[in-house]
JSON list of C-alpha atoms in Angstrom, two decimals:
[
{"chain": "A", "resi": 1, "resn": "ALA", "atom": "CA", "xyz": [87.29, 89.39, 71.79]},
{"chain": "A", "resi": 2, "resn": "ILE", "atom": "CA", "xyz": [90.02, 89.94, 74.40]},
{"chain": "A", "resi": 3, "resn": "SER", "atom": "CA", "xyz": [92.40, 87.78, 72.37]},
{"chain": "A", "resi": 4, "resn": "ALA", "atom": "CA", "xyz": [91.70, 89.97, 69.33]},
{"chain": "A", "resi": 5, "resn": "CYS", "atom": "CA", "xyz": [92.47, 93.07, 71.42]},
{"chain": "A", "resi": 6, "resn": "GLU", "atom": "CA", "xyz": [95.69, 91.44, 72.59]},
{"chain": "A", "resi": 7, "resn": "LYS", "atom": "CA", "xyz": [96.74, 90.71, 69.02]},
{"chain": "A", "resi": 8, "resn": "GLY", "atom": "CA", "xyz": [95.91, 94.31, 68.07]},
{"chain": "A", "resi": 9, "resn": "SER", "atom": "CA", "xyz": [97.66, 95.76, 71.15]},
{"chain": "A", "resi": 10, "resn": "ARG", "atom": "CA", "xyz": [94.42, 97.36, 72.34]},
{"chain": "A", "resi": 11, "resn": "THR", "atom": "CA", "xyz": [95.18, 97.31, 76.05]},
{"chain": "A", "resi": 12, "resn": "ASP", "atom": "CA", "xyz": [92.38, 99.58, 77.29]},
{"chain": "A", "resi": 13, "resn": "THR", "atom": "CA", "xyz": [89.77, 97.77, 75.24]},
{"chain": "A", "resi": 14, "resn": "ALA", "atom": "CA", "xyz": [90.96, 94.35, 76.45]},
{"chain": "A", "resi": 15, "resn": "LEU", "atom": "CA", "xyz": [90.91, 95.40, 80.11]},
{"chain": "A", "resi": 16, "resn": "GLY", "atom": "CA", "xyz": [87.51, 97.03, 79.63]},
{"chain": "A", "resi": 17, "resn": "LEU", "atom": "CA", "xyz": [86.10, 93.83, 78.16]},
{"chain": "A", "resi": 18, "resn": "LEU", "atom": "CA", "xyz": [87.55, 91.80, 81.02]},
{"chain": "A", "resi": 19, "resn": "ALA", "atom": "CA", "xyz": [85.96, 94.16, 83.58]},
{"chain": "A", "resi": 20, "resn": "GLU", "atom": "CA", "xyz": [82.64, 94.01, 81.72]},
{"chain": "A", "resi": 21, "resn": "MET", "atom": "CA", "xyz": [82.74, 90.19, 81.73]},
{"chain": "A", "resi": 22, "resn": "LYS", "atom": "CA", "xyz": [83.26, 90.17, 85.49]},
{"chain": "A", "resi": 23, "resn": "ALA", "atom": "CA", "xyz": [80.52, 92.77, 86.04]},
{"chain": "A", "resi": 24, "resn": "ARG", "atom": "CA", "xyz": [78.09, 90.55, 84.12]},
{"chain": "A", "resi": 25, "resn": "GLY", "atom": "CA", "xyz": [79.04, 87.53, 86.19]},
{"chain": "A", "resi": 26, "resn": "ILE", "atom": "CA", "xyz": [80.95, 85.81, 83.39]},
{"chain": "A", "resi": 27, "resn": "GLU", "atom": "CA", "xyz": [84.01, 84.03, 84.77]},
{"chain": "A", "resi": 28, "resn": "PRO", "atom": "CA", "xyz": [87.14, 84.59, 82.67]},
{"chain": "A", "resi": 29, "resn": "ASN", "atom": "CA", "xyz": [88.95, 81.40, 81.69]},
{"chain": "A", "resi": 30, "resn": "VAL", "atom": "CA", "xyz": [92.65, 80.70, 81.24]},
{"chain": "A", "resi": 31, "resn": "ILE", "atom": "CA", "xyz": [92.56, 81.88, 77.60]},
{"chain": "A", "resi": 32, "resn": "THR", "atom": "CA", "xyz": [90.97, 85.17, 78.62]},
{"chain": "A", "resi": 33, "resn": "TYR", "atom": "CA", "xyz": [93.49, 85.71, 81.40]},
{"chain": "A", "resi": 34, "resn": "ASN", "atom": "CA", "xyz": [96.43, 84.80, 79.16]},
{"chain": "A", "resi": 35, "resn": "ALA", "atom": "CA", "xyz": [95.30, 87.39, 76.60]},
{"chain": "A", "resi": 36, "resn": "ALA", "atom": "CA", "xyz": [94.79, 90.07, 79.28]},
{"chain": "A", "resi": 37, "resn": "ILE", "atom": "CA", "xyz": [98.17, 89.29, 80.87]},
{"chain": "A", "resi": 38, "resn": "LYS", "atom": "CA", "xyz": [99.92, 89.42, 77.49]},
{"chain": "A", "resi": 39, "resn": "VAL", "atom": "CA", "xyz": [98.38, 92.71, 76.40]},
{"chain": "A", "resi": 40, "resn": "CYS", "atom": "CA", "xyz": [99.42, 94.31, 79.72]},
{"chain": "A", "resi": 41, "resn": "PHE", "atom": "CA", "xyz": [102.88, 92.73, 79.63]},
{"chain": "A", "resi": 42, "resn": "ASP", "atom": "CA", "xyz": [103.52, 93.82, 76.04]},
{"chain": "A", "resi": 43, "resn": "ALA", "atom": "CA", "xyz": [102.48, 97.39, 76.95]},
{"chain": "A", "resi": 44, "resn": "GLY", "atom": "CA", "xyz": [104.89, 97.38, 79.91]},
{"chain": "A", "resi": 45, "resn": "MET", "atom": "CA", "xyz": [101.94, 97.56, 82.31]},
{"chain": "A", "resi": 46, "resn": "TYR", "atom": "CA", "xyz": [103.52, 95.07, 84.69]},
{"chain": "A", "resi": 47, "resn": "ALA", "atom": "CA", "xyz": [101.38, 95.98, 87.71]},
{"chain": "A", "resi": 48, "resn": "ASP", "atom": "CA", "xyz": [98.22, 95.28, 85.71]},
{"chain": "A", "resi": 49, "resn": "ALA", "atom": "CA", "xyz": [99.68, 92.04, 84.36]},
{"chain": "A", "resi": 50, "resn": "LEU", "atom": "CA", "xyz": [100.63, 90.97, 87.89]},
{"chain": "A", "resi": 51, "resn": "GLU", "atom": "CA", "xyz": [97.13, 91.78, 89.14]},
{"chain": "A", "resi": 52, "resn": "LYS", "atom": "CA", "xyz": [95.67, 89.51, 86.43]},
{"chain": "A", "resi": 53, "resn": "ILE", "atom": "CA", "xyz": [98.15, 86.74, 87.28]},
{"chain": "A", "resi": 54, "resn": "ARG", "atom": "CA", "xyz": [97.15, 86.89, 90.92]},
{"chain": "A", "resi": 55, "resn": "GLU", "atom": "CA", "xyz": [93.45, 86.76, 90.01]},
{"chain": "A", "resi": 56, "resn": "ALA", "atom": "CA", "xyz": [94.00, 83.75, 87.76]},
{"chain": "A", "resi": 57, "resn": "VAL", "atom": "CA", "xyz": [96.17, 81.96, 90.34]},
{"chain": "A", "resi": 58, "resn": "SER", "atom": "CA", "xyz": [93.56, 82.56, 93.04]},
{"chain": "A", "resi": 59, "resn": "LYS", "atom": "CA", "xyz": [91.02, 80.85, 90.75]},
{"chain": "A", "resi": 60, "resn": "GLU", "atom": "CA", "xyz": [93.50, 77.99, 90.23]},
{"chain": "A", "resi": 61, "resn": "LEU", "atom": "CA", "xyz": [93.62, 78.60, 86.48]},
{"chain": "A", "resi": 62, "resn": "PHE", "atom": "CA", "xyz": [97.39, 78.13, 86.32]},
{"chain": "A", "resi": 63, "resn": "PRO", "atom": "CA", "xyz": [98.88, 74.95, 87.72]},
{"chain": "A", "resi": 64, "resn": "SER", "atom": "CA", "xyz": [101.26, 75.36, 90.57]},
{"chain": "A", "resi": 65, "resn": "PHE", "atom": "CA", "xyz": [104.61, 75.90, 88.97]},
{"chain": "A", "resi": 66, "resn": "ARG", "atom": "CA", "xyz": [106.58, 75.91, 92.22]},
{"chain": "A", "resi": 67, "resn": "LEU", "atom": "CA", "xyz": [108.03, 72.48, 92.89]},
{"chain": "A", "resi": 68, "resn": "VAL", "atom": "CA", "xyz": [110.79, 71.24, 95.14]},
{"chain": "A", "resi": 69, "resn": "SER", "atom": "CA", "xyz": [113.21, 68.59, 93.93]},
{"chain": "A", "resi": 70, "resn": "SER", "atom": "CA", "xyz": [115.82, 67.26, 96.38]},
{"chain": "A", "resi": 71, "resn": "GLY", "atom": "CA", "xyz": [115.33, 70.33, 98.57]},
{"chain": "A", "resi": 72, "resn": "VAL", "atom": "CA", "xyz": [115.98, 72.74, 95.69]},
{"chain": "A", "resi": 73, "resn": "PRO", "atom": "CA", "xyz": [113.12, 74.95, 94.51]},
{"chain": "A", "resi": 74, "resn": "GLU", "atom": "CA", "xyz": [112.31, 74.18, 90.89]},
{"chain": "A", "resi": 75, "resn": "TRP", "atom": "CA", "xyz": [109.92, 76.43, 89.00]},
{"chain": "A", "resi": 76, "resn": "ASP", "atom": "CA", "xyz": [108.48, 74.77, 85.90]},
{"chain": "A", "resi": 77, "resn": "LEU", "atom": "CA", "xyz": [107.22, 77.04, 83.12]},
{"chain": "A", "resi": 78, "resn": "HIS", "atom": "CA", "xyz": [106.43, 74.32, 80.55]},
{"chain": "A", "resi": 79, "resn": "GLY", "atom": "CA", "xyz": [103.31, 75.11, 78.56]},
{"chain": "A", "resi": 80, "resn": "LEU", "atom": "CA", "xyz": [103.06, 78.71, 79.73]},
{"chain": "A", "resi": 81, "resn": "SER", "atom": "CA", "xyz": [103.33, 81.82, 77.58]},
{"chain": "A", "resi": 82, "resn": "GLU", "atom": "CA", "xyz": [106.21, 84.27, 77.87]},
{"chain": "A", "resi": 83, "resn": "ALA", "atom": "CA", "xyz": [104.07, 86.93, 79.57]},
{"chain": "A", "resi": 84, "resn": "THR", "atom": "CA", "xyz": [102.50, 84.47, 82.00]},
{"chain": "A", "resi": 85, "resn": "SER", "atom": "CA", "xyz": [105.91, 82.93, 82.80]},
{"chain": "A", "resi": 86, "resn": "CYS", "atom": "CA", "xyz": [107.53, 86.30, 83.45]},
{"chain": "A", "resi": 87, "resn": "MET", "atom": "CA", "xyz": [104.67, 87.48, 85.65]},
{"chain": "A", "resi": 88, "resn": "LEU", "atom": "CA", "xyz": [104.54, 84.24, 87.64]},
{"chain": "A", "resi": 89, "resn": "LEU", "atom": "CA", "xyz": [108.28, 84.58, 88.25]},
{"chain": "A", "resi": 90, "resn": "ALA", "atom": "CA", "xyz": [107.93, 88.26, 89.17]},
{"chain": "A", "resi": 91, "resn": "ASP", "atom": "CA", "xyz": [105.19, 87.43, 91.67]},
{"chain": "A", "resi": 92, "resn": "ALA", "atom": "CA", "xyz": [107.17, 84.54, 93.16]},
{"chain": "A", "resi": 93, "resn": "LEU", "atom": "CA", "xyz": [110.36, 86.60, 93.45]},
{"chain": "A", "resi": 94, "resn": "LEU", "atom": "CA", "xyz": [108.57, 89.56, 95.02]},
{"chain": "A", "resi": 95, "resn": "SER", "atom": "CA", "xyz": [106.91, 87.16, 97.45]},
{"chain": "A", "resi": 96, "resn": "ILE", "atom": "CA", "xyz": [110.21, 85.50, 98.39]},
{"chain": "A", "resi": 97, "resn": "ILE", "atom": "CA", "xyz": [112.00, 88.79, 98.98]},
{"chain": "A", "resi": 98, "resn": "ASP", "atom": "CA", "xyz": [109.05, 90.29, 100.89]},
{"chain": "A", "resi": 99, "resn": "SER", "atom": "CA", "xyz": [108.72, 87.25, 103.15]},
{"chain": "A", "resi": 100, "resn": "SER", "atom": "CA", "xyz": [112.50, 87.04, 103.63]},
{"chain": "A", "resi": 101, "resn": "GLY", "atom": "CA", "xyz": [112.63, 90.71, 104.57]},
{"chain": "A", "resi": 102, "resn": "LYS", "atom": "CA", "xyz": [110.67, 89.89, 107.71]},
{"chain": "A", "resi": 103, "resn": "HIS", "atom": "CA", "xyz": [113.67, 87.96, 109.05]},
{"chain": "A", "resi": 104, "resn": "GLU", "atom": "CA", "xyz": [116.73, 89.56, 110.56]},
{"chain": "A", "resi": 105, "resn": "SER", "atom": "CA", "xyz": [119.15, 87.83, 108.22]},
{"chain": "A", "resi": 106, "resn": "PRO", "atom": "CA", "xyz": [117.24, 86.29, 105.34]},
{"chain": "A", "resi": 107, "resn": "SER", "atom": "CA", "xyz": [118.63, 83.21, 103.69]},
{"chain": "A", "resi": 108, "resn": "PHE", "atom": "CA", "xyz": [117.90, 82.23, 100.13]},
{"chain": "A", "resi": 109, "resn": "LYS", "atom": "CA", "xyz": [118.22, 78.99, 98.19]},
{"chain": "A", "resi": 110, "resn": "ASP", "atom": "CA", "xyz": [119.22, 78.45, 94.60]},
{"chain": "A", "resi": 111, "resn": "ILE", "atom": "CA", "xyz": [116.18, 78.28, 92.33]},
{"chain": "A", "resi": 112, "resn": "ILE", "atom": "CA", "xyz": [116.12, 76.17, 89.19]},
{"chain": "A", "resi": 113, "resn": "VAL", "atom": "CA", "xyz": [113.80, 77.55, 86.50]},
{"chain": "A", "resi": 114, "resn": "VAL", "atom": "CA", "xyz": [112.69, 75.02, 83.89]},
{"chain": "A", "resi": 115, "resn": "THR", "atom": "CA", "xyz": [111.78, 76.50, 80.53]},
{"chain": "A", "resi": 116, "resn": "GLY", "atom": "CA", "xyz": [112.28, 73.41, 78.42]},
{"chain": "A", "resi": 117, "resn": "LYS", "atom": "CA", "xyz": [114.40, 73.29, 75.30]},
{"chain": "A", "resi": 118, "resn": "GLY", "atom": "CA", "xyz": [111.54, 74.38, 73.11]},
{"chain": "A", "resi": 119, "resn": "LEU", "atom": "CA", "xyz": [111.44, 71.13, 71.18]},
{"chain": "A", "resi": 120, "resn": "ASN", "atom": "CA", "xyz": [107.62, 71.20, 71.07]},
{"chain": "A", "resi": 121, "resn": "THR", "atom": "CA", "xyz": [107.43, 74.87, 70.16]},
{"chain": "A", "resi": 122, "resn": "ASP", "atom": "CA", "xyz": [105.47, 75.64, 67.05]},
{"chain": "A", "resi": 123, "resn": "GLY", "atom": "CA", "xyz": [105.63, 78.86, 65.12]},
{"chain": "A", "resi": 124, "resn": "PRO", "atom": "CA", "xyz": [108.18, 81.06, 63.45]},
{"chain": "A", "resi": 125, "resn": "ASP", "atom": "CA", "xyz": [109.71, 82.38, 66.68]},
{"chain": "A", "resi": 126, "resn": "GLY", "atom": "CA", "xyz": [110.77, 78.93, 67.85]},
{"chain": "A", "resi": 127, "resn": "PRO", "atom": "CA", "xyz": [111.48, 78.39, 71.54]},
{"chain": "A", "resi": 128, "resn": "VAL", "atom": "CA", "xyz": [110.94, 81.65, 73.38]},
{"chain": "A", "resi": 129, "resn": "LEU", "atom": "CA", "xyz": [110.98, 80.89, 77.09]},
{"chain": "A", "resi": 130, "resn": "ARG", "atom": "CA", "xyz": [114.58, 79.72, 77.37]},
{"chain": "A", "resi": 131, "resn": "GLU", "atom": "CA", "xyz": [115.79, 83.00, 75.85]},
{"chain": "A", "resi": 132, "resn": "ARG", "atom": "CA", "xyz": [113.19, 85.58, 76.81]},
{"chain": "A", "resi": 133, "resn": "VAL", "atom": "CA", "xyz": [112.49, 84.72, 80.45]},
{"chain": "A", "resi": 134, "resn": "PRO", "atom": "CA", "xyz": [116.13, 85.16, 81.58]},
{"chain": "A", "resi": 135, "resn": "LYS", "atom": "CA", "xyz": [116.26, 88.29, 79.39]},
{"chain": "A", "resi": 136, "resn": "PHE", "atom": "CA", "xyz": [113.20, 89.72, 81.20]},
{"chain": "A", "resi": 137, "resn": "LEU", "atom": "CA", "xyz": [114.73, 88.92, 84.60]},
{"chain": "A", "resi": 138, "resn": "HIS", "atom": "CA", "xyz": [117.99, 90.60, 83.59]},
{"chain": "A", "resi": 139, "resn": "GLU", "atom": "CA", "xyz": [116.68, 93.63, 81.69]},
{"chain": "A", "resi": 140, "resn": "VAL", "atom": "CA", "xyz": [113.55, 94.43, 83.69]},
{"chain": "A", "resi": 141, "resn": "ALA", "atom": "CA", "xyz": [114.40, 93.06, 87.14]},
{"chain": "A", "resi": 142, "resn": "GLY", "atom": "CA", "xyz": [118.18, 93.48, 87.06]},
{"chain": "A", "resi": 143, "resn": "LEU", "atom": "CA", "xyz": [118.55, 89.91, 88.34]},
{"chain": "A", "resi": 144, "resn": "VAL", "atom": "CA", "xyz": [121.49, 87.75, 87.31]},
{"chain": "A", "resi": 145, "resn": "THR", "atom": "CA", "xyz": [120.70, 84.23, 86.11]},
{"chain": "A", "resi": 146, "resn": "SER", "atom": "CA", "xyz": [123.06, 81.49, 85.00]},
{"chain": "A", "resi": 147, "resn": "ALA", "atom": "CA", "xyz": [122.75, 78.65, 82.52]},
{"chain": "A", "resi": 148, "resn": "VAL", "atom": "CA", "xyz": [122.63, 75.13, 83.92]},
{"chain": "A", "resi": 149, "resn": "GLU", "atom": "CA", "xyz": [125.58, 73.37, 82.37]},
{"chain": "A", "resi": 150, "resn": "GLY", "atom": "CA", "xyz": [124.51, 70.44, 80.23]},
{"chain": "A", "resi": 151, "resn": "ASN", "atom": "CA", "xyz": [120.82, 71.38, 80.25]},
{"chain": "A", "resi": 152, "resn": "GLU", "atom": "CA", "xyz": [119.80, 74.21, 77.96]},
{"chain": "A", "resi": 153, "resn": "GLY", "atom": "CA", "xyz": [116.17, 73.89, 79.09]},
{"chain": "A", "resi": 154, "resn": "ARG", "atom": "CA", "xyz": [116.97, 75.22, 82.57]},
{"chain": "A", "resi": 155, "resn": "PHE", "atom": "CA", "xyz": [118.59, 78.19, 84.19]},
{"chain": "A", "resi": 156, "resn": "ILE", "atom": "CA", "xyz": [119.42, 78.96, 87.79]},
{"chain": "A", "resi": 157, "resn": "ILE", "atom": "CA", "xyz": [118.92, 81.94, 90.04]},
{"chain": "A", "resi": 158, "resn": "THR", "atom": "CA", "xyz": [121.61, 81.42, 92.67]},
{"chain": "A", "resi": 159, "resn": "ALA", "atom": "CA", "xyz": [121.08, 82.18, 96.33]},
{"chain": "A", "resi": 160, "resn": "GLU", "atom": "CA", "xyz": [124.00, 84.60, 96.11]},
{"chain": "A", "resi": 161, "resn": "SER", "atom": "CA", "xyz": [122.41, 86.39, 93.16]},
{"chain": "A", "resi": 162, "resn": "LEU", "atom": "CA", "xyz": [119.08, 86.65, 95.03]},
{"chain": "A", "resi": 163, "resn": "GLN", "atom": "CA", "xyz": [120.83, 87.98, 98.13]},
{"chain": "A", "resi": 164, "resn": "GLN", "atom": "CA", "xyz": [122.68, 90.64, 96.15]},
{"chain": "A", "resi": 165, "resn": "TRP", "atom": "CA", "xyz": [119.55, 91.57, 94.21]},
{"chain": "A", "resi": 166, "resn": "ALA", "atom": "CA", "xyz": [117.36, 91.83, 97.33]},
{"chain": "A", "resi": 167, "resn": "SER", "atom": "CA", "xyz": [119.70, 94.36, 98.88]},
{"chain": "A", "resi": 168, "resn": "SER", "atom": "CA", "xyz": [120.32, 96.34, 95.70]},
{"chain": "A", "resi": 169, "resn": "THR", "atom": "CA", "xyz": [118.64, 99.34, 94.12]},
{"chain": "A", "resi": 170, "resn": "LYS", "atom": "CA", "xyz": [117.76, 97.04, 91.19]},
{"chain": "A", "resi": 171, "resn": "TYR", "atom": "CA", "xyz": [115.25, 95.22, 93.40]},
{"chain": "A", "resi": 172, "resn": "GLY", "atom": "CA", "xyz": [113.82, 98.56, 94.52]},
{"chain": "A", "resi": 173, "resn": "HIS", "atom": "CA", "xyz": [113.40, 99.65, 90.90]},
{"chain": "A", "resi": 174, "resn": "PHE", "atom": "CA", "xyz": [111.75, 96.33, 90.03]},
{"chain": "A", "resi": 175, "resn": "LYS", "atom": "CA", "xyz": [109.38, 96.55, 92.98]},
{"chain": "A", "resi": 176, "resn": "ILE", "atom": "CA", "xyz": [108.31, 100.06, 91.92]},
{"chain": "A", "resi": 177, "resn": "LEU", "atom": "CA", "xyz": [106.96, 98.57, 88.68]},
{"chain": "A", "resi": 178, "resn": "PHE", "atom": "CA", "xyz": [104.36, 96.78, 90.81]},
{"chain": "A", "resi": 179, "resn": "ASP", "atom": "CA", "xyz": [103.71, 99.46, 93.45]},
{"chain": "A", "resi": 180, "resn": "ASN", "atom": "CA", "xyz": [99.99, 99.88, 92.85]},
{"chain": "A", "resi": 181, "resn": "ILE", "atom": "CA", "xyz": [99.52, 96.19, 93.65]},
{"chain": "A", "resi": 182, "resn": "THR", "atom": "CA", "xyz": [99.43, 95.11, 97.27]},
{"chain": "A", "resi": 183, "resn": "SER", "atom": "CA", "xyz": [101.62, 92.22, 98.35]},
{"chain": "A", "resi": 184, "resn": "SER", "atom": "CA", "xyz": [100.05, 88.80, 98.37]}
]
């Protein structure tokens, strides 16, 4: 039912059904959370989408996407939806900046984000992550990303870009989108 609400852009109904499920002791699964996250994301209700991501992550419904390869953080979004990918990245970035802000002079590392080339993508829209995730980070967060030369299934968020973003008004504007959610 929540997936039907998501497809019909019925945000209030979807969130109401999710709350009713929980009240009745029915545990939402990954499909339910994906639908709730998408309906919130599509409505621009990023704080609500982030809250659902955090709930799902706390229940270990999404695999850990944060990996480290040769000392470089690598965030793998394979198999995740656009909304889930964007909200996982938003949560991770907010967490990094918040935890770095506790240090006198925070230092950041480059972050490789793996979207895949979209070779296994079905549907008329084709591969969406490699185009839409950097677009979300740029348009909504104001964060600069760069293509990884020779690998169209990856992009990079440079340490320099993170540093500039963390001290800019763009980060402040992005954080406001999530203000009614407490930091994790």
